[in-house]
Short mmCIF file of C-alpha atoms in Angstrom, two decimals:
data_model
loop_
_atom_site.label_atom_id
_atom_site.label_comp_id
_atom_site.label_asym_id
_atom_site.label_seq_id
_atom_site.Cartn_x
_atom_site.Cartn_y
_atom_site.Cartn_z
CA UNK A 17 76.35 73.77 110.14
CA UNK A 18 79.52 73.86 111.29
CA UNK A 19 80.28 77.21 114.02
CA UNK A 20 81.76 79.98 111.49
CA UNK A 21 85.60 81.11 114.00
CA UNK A 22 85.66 84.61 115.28
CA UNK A 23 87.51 86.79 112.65
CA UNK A 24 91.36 87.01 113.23
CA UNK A 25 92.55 90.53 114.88
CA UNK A 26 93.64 92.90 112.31
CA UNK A 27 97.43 93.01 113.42
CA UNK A 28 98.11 89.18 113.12
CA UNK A 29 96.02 88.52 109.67
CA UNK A 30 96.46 89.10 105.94
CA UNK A 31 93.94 91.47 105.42
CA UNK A 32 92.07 91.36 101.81
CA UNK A 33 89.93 93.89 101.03
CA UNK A 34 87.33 93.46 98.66
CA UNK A 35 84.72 96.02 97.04
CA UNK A 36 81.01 94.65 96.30
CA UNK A 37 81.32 94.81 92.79
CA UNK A 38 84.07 92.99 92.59
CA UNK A 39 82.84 90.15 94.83
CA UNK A 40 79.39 90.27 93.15
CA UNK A 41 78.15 90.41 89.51
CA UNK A 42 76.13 93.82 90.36
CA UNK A 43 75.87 95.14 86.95
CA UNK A 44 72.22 95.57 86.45
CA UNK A 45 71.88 97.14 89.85
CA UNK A 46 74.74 99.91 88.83
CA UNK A 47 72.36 100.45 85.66
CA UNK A 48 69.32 101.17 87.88
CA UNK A 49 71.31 103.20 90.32
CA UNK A 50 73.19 105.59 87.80
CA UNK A 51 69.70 105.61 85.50
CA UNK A 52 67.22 105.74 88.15
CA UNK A 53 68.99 107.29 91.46
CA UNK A 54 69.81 106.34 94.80
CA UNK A 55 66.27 105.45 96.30
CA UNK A 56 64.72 103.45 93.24
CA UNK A 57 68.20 101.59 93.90
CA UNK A 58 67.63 100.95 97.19
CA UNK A 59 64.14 99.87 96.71
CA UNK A 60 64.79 97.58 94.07
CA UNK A 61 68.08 96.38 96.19
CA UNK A 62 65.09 95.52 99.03
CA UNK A 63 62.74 93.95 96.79
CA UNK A 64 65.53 91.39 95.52
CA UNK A 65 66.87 90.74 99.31
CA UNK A 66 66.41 87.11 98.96
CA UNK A 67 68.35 86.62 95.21
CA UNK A 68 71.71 86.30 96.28
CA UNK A 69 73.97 88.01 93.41
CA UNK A 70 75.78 86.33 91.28
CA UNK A 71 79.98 85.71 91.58
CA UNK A 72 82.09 88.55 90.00
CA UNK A 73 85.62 88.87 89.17
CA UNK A 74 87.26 88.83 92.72
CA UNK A 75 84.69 85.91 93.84
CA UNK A 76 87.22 82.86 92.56
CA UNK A 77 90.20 84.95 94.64
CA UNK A 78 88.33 85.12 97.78
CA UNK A 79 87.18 81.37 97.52
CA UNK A 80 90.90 80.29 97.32
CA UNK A 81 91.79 82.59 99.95
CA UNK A 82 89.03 80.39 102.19
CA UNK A 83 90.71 77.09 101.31
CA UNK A 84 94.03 78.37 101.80
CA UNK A 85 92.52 79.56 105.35
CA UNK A 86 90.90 75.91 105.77
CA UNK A 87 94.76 74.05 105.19
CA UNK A 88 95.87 76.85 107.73
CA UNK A 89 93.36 75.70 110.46
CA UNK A 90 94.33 72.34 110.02
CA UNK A 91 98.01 72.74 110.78
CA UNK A 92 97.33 75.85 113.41
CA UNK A 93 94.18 75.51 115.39
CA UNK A 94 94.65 78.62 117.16
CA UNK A 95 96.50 80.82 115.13
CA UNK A 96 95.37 84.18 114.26
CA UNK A 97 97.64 84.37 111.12
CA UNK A 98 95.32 83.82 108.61
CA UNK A 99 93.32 85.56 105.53
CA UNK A 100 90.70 87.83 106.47
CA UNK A 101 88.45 89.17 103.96
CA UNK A 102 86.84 92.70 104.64
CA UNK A 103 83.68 93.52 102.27
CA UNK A 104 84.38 97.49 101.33
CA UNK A 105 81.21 99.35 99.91
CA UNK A 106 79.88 102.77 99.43
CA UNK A 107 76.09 101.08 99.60
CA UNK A 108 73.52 101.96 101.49
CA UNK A 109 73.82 100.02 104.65
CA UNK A 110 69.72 98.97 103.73
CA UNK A 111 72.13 96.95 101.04
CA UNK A 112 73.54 95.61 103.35
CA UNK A 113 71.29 92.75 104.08
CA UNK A 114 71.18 91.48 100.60
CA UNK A 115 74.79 91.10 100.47
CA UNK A 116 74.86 89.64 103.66
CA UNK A 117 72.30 86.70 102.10
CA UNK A 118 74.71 86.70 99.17
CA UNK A 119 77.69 86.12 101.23
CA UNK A 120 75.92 83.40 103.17
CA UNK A 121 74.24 81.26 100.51
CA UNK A 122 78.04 80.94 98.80
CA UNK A 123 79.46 80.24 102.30
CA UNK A 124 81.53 83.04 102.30
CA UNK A 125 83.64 83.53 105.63
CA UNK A 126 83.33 87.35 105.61
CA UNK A 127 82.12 89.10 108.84
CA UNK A 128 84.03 92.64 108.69
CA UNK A 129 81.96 95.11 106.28
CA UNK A 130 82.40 98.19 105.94
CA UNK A 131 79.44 100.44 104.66
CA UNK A 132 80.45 103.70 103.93
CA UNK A 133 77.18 105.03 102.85
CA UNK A 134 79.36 107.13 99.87
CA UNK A 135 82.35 108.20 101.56
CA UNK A 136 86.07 107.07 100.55
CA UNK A 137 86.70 103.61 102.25
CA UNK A 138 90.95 104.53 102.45
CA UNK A 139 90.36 105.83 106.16
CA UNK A 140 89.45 102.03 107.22
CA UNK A 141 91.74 100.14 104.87
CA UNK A 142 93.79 102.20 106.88
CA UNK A 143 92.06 101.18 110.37
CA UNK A 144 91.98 97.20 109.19
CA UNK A 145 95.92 97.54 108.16
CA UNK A 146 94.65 96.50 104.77
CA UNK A 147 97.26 94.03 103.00
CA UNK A 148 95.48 94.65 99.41
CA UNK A 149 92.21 96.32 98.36
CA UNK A 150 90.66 95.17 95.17
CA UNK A 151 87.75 97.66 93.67
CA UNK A 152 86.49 98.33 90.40
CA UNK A 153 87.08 102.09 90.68
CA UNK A 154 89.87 102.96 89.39
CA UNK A 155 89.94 106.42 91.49
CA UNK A 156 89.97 105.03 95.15
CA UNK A 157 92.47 102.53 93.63
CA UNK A 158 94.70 105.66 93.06
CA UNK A 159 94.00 107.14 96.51
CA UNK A 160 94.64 103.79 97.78
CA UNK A 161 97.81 103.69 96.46
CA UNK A 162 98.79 107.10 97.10
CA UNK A 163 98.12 106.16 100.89
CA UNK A 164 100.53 103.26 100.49
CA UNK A 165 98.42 100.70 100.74
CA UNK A 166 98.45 97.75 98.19
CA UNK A 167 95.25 98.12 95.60
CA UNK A 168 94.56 97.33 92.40
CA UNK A 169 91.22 97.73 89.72
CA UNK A 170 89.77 94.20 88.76
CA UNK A 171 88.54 93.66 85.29
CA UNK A 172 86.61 90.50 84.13
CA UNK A 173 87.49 88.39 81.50
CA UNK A 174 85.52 87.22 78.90
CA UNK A 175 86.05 83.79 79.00
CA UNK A 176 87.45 82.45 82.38
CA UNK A 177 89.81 79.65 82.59
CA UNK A 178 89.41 76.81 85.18
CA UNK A 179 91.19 77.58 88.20
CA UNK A 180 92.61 74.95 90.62
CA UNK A 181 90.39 74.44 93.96
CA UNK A 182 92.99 73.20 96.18
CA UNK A 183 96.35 76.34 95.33
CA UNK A 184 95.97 80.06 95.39
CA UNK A 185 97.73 80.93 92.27
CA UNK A 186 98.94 84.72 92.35
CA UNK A 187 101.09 86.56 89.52
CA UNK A 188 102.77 89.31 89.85
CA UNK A 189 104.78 91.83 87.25
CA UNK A 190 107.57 93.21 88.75
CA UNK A 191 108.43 96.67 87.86
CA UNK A 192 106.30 99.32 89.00
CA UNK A 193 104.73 96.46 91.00
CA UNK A 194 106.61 94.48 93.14
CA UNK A 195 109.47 97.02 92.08
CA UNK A 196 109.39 100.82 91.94
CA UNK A 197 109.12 102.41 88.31
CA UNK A 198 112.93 103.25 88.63
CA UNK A 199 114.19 100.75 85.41
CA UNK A 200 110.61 101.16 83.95
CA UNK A 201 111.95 104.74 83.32
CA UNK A 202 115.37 104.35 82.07
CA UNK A 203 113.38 101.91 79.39
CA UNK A 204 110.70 104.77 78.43
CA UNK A 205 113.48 107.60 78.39
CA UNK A 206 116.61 106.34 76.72
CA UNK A 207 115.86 102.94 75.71
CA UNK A 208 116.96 99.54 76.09
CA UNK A 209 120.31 99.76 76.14
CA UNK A 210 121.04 102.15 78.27
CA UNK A 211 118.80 100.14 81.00
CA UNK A 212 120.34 96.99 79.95
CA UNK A 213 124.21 98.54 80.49
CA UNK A 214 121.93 100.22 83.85
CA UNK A 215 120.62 96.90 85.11
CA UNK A 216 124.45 95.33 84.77
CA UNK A 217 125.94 98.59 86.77
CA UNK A 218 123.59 98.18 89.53
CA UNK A 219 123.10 94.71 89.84
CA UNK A 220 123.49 94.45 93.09
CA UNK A 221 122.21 97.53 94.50
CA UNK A 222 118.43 96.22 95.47
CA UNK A 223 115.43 97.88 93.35
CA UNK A 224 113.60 100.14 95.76
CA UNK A 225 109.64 98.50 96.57
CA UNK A 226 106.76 98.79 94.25
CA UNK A 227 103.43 99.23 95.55
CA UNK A 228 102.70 95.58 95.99
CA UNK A 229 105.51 94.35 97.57
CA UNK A 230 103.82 94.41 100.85
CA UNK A 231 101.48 91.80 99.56
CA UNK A 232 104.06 89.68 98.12
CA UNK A 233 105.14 89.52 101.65
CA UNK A 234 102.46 88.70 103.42
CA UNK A 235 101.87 85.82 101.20
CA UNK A 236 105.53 84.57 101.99
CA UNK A 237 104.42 84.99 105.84
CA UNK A 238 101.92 82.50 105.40
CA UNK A 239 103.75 79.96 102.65
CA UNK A 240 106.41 79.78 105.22
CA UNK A 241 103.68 78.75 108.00
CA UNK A 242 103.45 75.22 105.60
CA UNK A 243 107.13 74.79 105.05
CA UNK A 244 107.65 74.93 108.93
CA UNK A 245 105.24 71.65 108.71
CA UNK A 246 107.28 70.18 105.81
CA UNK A 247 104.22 71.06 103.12
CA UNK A 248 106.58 72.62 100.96
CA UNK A 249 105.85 70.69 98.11
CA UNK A 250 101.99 70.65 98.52
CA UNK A 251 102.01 74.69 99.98
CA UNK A 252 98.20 76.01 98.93
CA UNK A 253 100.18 79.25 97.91
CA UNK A 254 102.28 79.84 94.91
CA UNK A 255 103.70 82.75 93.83
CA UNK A 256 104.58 83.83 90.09
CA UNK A 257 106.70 86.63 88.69
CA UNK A 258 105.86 87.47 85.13
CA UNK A 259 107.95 90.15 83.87
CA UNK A 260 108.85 91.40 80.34
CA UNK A 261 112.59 91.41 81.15
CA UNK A 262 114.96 89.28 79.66
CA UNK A 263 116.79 87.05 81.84
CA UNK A 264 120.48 87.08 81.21
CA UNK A 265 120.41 90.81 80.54
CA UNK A 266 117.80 92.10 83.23
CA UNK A 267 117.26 89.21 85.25
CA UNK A 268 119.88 88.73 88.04
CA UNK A 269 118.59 92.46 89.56
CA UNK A 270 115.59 91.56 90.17
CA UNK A 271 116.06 88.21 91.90
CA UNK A 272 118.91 89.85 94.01
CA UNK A 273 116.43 92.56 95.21
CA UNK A 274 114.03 89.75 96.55
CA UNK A 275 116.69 87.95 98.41
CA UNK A 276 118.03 91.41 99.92
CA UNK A 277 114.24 91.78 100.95
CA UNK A 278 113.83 87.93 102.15
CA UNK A 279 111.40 87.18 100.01
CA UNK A 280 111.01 84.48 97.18
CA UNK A 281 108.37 83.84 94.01
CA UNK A 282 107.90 79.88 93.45
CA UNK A 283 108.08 80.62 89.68
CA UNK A 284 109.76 83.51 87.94
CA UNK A 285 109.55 83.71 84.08
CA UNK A 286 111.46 86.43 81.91
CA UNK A 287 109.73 86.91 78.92
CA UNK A 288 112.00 89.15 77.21
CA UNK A 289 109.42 90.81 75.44
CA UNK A 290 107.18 88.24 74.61
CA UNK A 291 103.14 88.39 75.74
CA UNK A 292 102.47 87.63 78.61
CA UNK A 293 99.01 86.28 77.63
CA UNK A 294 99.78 82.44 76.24
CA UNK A 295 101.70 81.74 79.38
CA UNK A 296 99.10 82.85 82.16
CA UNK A 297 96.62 80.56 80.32
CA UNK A 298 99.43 78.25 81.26
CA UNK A 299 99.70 78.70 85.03
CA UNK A 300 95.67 79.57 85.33
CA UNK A 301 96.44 82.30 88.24
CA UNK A 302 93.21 83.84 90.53
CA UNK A 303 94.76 86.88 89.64
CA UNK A 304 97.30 88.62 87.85
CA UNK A 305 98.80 92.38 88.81
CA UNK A 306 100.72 94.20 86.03
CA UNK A 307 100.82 98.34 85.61
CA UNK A 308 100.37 98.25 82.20
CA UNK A 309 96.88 98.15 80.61
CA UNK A 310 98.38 96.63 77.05
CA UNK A 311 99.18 93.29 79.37
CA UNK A 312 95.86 93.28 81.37
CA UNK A 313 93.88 93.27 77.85
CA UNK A 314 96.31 90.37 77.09
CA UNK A 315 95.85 88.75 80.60
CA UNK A 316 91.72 89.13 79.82
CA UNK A 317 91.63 88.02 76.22
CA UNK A 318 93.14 84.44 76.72
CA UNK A 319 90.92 84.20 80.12
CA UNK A 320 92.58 85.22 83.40
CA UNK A 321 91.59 87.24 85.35
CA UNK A 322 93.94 90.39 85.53
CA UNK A 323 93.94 93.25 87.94
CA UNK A 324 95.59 97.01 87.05
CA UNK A 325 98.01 98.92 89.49
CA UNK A 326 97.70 102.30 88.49
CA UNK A 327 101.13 103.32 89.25
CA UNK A 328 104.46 104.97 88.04
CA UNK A 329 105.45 105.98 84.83
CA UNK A 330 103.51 103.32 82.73
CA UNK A 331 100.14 105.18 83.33
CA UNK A 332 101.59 107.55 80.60
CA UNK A 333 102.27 105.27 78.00
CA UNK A 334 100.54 103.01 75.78
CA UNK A 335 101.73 100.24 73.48
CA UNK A 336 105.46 102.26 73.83
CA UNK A 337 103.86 105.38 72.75
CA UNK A 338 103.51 108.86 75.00
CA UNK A 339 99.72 110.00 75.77
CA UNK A 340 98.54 112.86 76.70
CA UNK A 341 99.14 113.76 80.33
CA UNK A 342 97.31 116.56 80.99
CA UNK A 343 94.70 114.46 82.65
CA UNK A 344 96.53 111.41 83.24
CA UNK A 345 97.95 110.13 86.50
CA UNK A 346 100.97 112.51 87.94
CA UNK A 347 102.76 110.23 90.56
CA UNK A 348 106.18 109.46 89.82
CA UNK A 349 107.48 108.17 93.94
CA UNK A 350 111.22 107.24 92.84
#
């Protein structure tokens, strides 16, 4: 086998963080741990060291994450400005050594792990200046968040469409999550035509950043590595804005605010209202971030897989219709 490289330092790579769950299928081990407790999970965890787990929803991500890393390599011997994967887990570090065999029987290039034996990971996304955490718990997602750090929660889809092998795919929603909830409010409170009139007064002042901005830049860091080689046209990273506004009346603000930041999508589609299902069949992306849970379920139900950023004033609605607060998320940053 071929010498695995020494992981890139923290400060030069894209760092993806990825919880266990969401890397592996580890469904019927959750069953014995919440049903049986913490040591009958362990010991069953030891007695199945040598069955590697099978792929969950993140697993496809992470693979094109490697090839994207491969195409770097090729172009950059030496650079340090690549993807680096970090494994987060509360496990048992005796768990450890079964995800270890996991990681190595896929050929998974992931040597940072972090087992936090039950505490919060956020301190070390912190630490590994985490560009995205992906995590099935829906809590630390929040926390994450709250910390400023990009996260979403990953949900499986029943079917899964096939994904290509040789371009990471990624699609992003914009407001509340590339953009701050700011228009996403004027929407909820007074309607569309107030935020249409609002989105032609303001046109050109910039939206302020959503929580996943950060990651739409680091992506752009590493797209721009090919272009600088002239592999614009075959780049192994393409970027996607899906977003429920319409173009001619909501549109220009939105791709003003990315040139004001410096940053472009490849593809940006206004839907103006339409689902956003039928068209992610269409582009097929490893993963797709929106804030609302109506358009994961859409995402899921025609196959993608879709990943839920728990963030601005969105987490109190549902179809268009108010819920009930009182235990609901509270975090309106405008």
């Amino acid at each position: 086998t071929t010498k695995k490289p020494r992981p890139p330092k923290p400060s030069n790579a894209v760092t993806i963080a990825v919880s266990s769950r969401t890397l592996f299928n580890m469904v019927k081990e959750r069953k014995v741990f919440e049903e049986e407790g913490l040591e009958m999970y362990v010991a069953h965890q030891l007695e199945l060291e040598d069955q590697p787990f099978t792929p969950g929803v993140s697993f496809p991500f992470v693979k094109a994450l490697m090839n994207v890393n491969v195409r770097l390599r090729e172009l950059y011997p030496d650079s340090e400005e690549l993807f680096d994967i970090v494994l987060m887990t509360n496990n048992h570090a005796q768990v450890g050594v079964r995800l270890i065999n996991s990681i190595n029987y896929y050929d998974l290039t992931i040597e940072r792990f972090c087992m936090t034996g039950g505490e919060s990971p956020i301190g070390y996304l912190k630490a590994y200046m985490t560009n995205l955490y992906l995590s099935k718990d829906s809590m630390k997602v929040q926390e994450a968040i709250e910390e400023g750090i990009a996260a979403a929660t990953m949900f499986a889809c029943d079917s899964e469409n096939e994904l290509s092998n040789t371009q990471l795919r990624v699609a992003f929603d914009g407001d509340a999550v590339l953009f701050s909830d700011e228009s996403e409010i004027i929407v909820k409170e007074h309607g569309l035509d107030t935020f249409f009139r609002h989105e032609k007064e303001f046109e050109n002042k910039p939206l302020a950043q959503g929580p996943l901005k950060c990651f739409l830049e680091a992506l752009g860091k590493l797209q721009r590595k090919f272009y600088a080689k002239n592999q614009r046209i075959n780049c192994p990273i393409r970027t996607y804005l899906v977003t429920a506004r319409s173009a001619a009346s909501a549109g220009a603000r939105v791709l003003k605010t990315l040139r004001s930041w410096g940053l472009e999508v490849d593809e940006a589609l206004f839907l103006a209202g339409a689902p956003k299902g039928p068209l992610l069949q269409k582009i097929r992306p490893h993963i797709f971030f929106d804030d609302q849970m109506f358009h994961i379920e859409g995402a899921q139900e025609l196959g993608t897989i879709a990943a839920h950023v728990p963030y601005g004033i969105g987490q109190k609605y549902h179809k268009g219709k108010r819920i009930d607060t009182s235990d609901a998320v509270n975090n309106e940053k405008i």
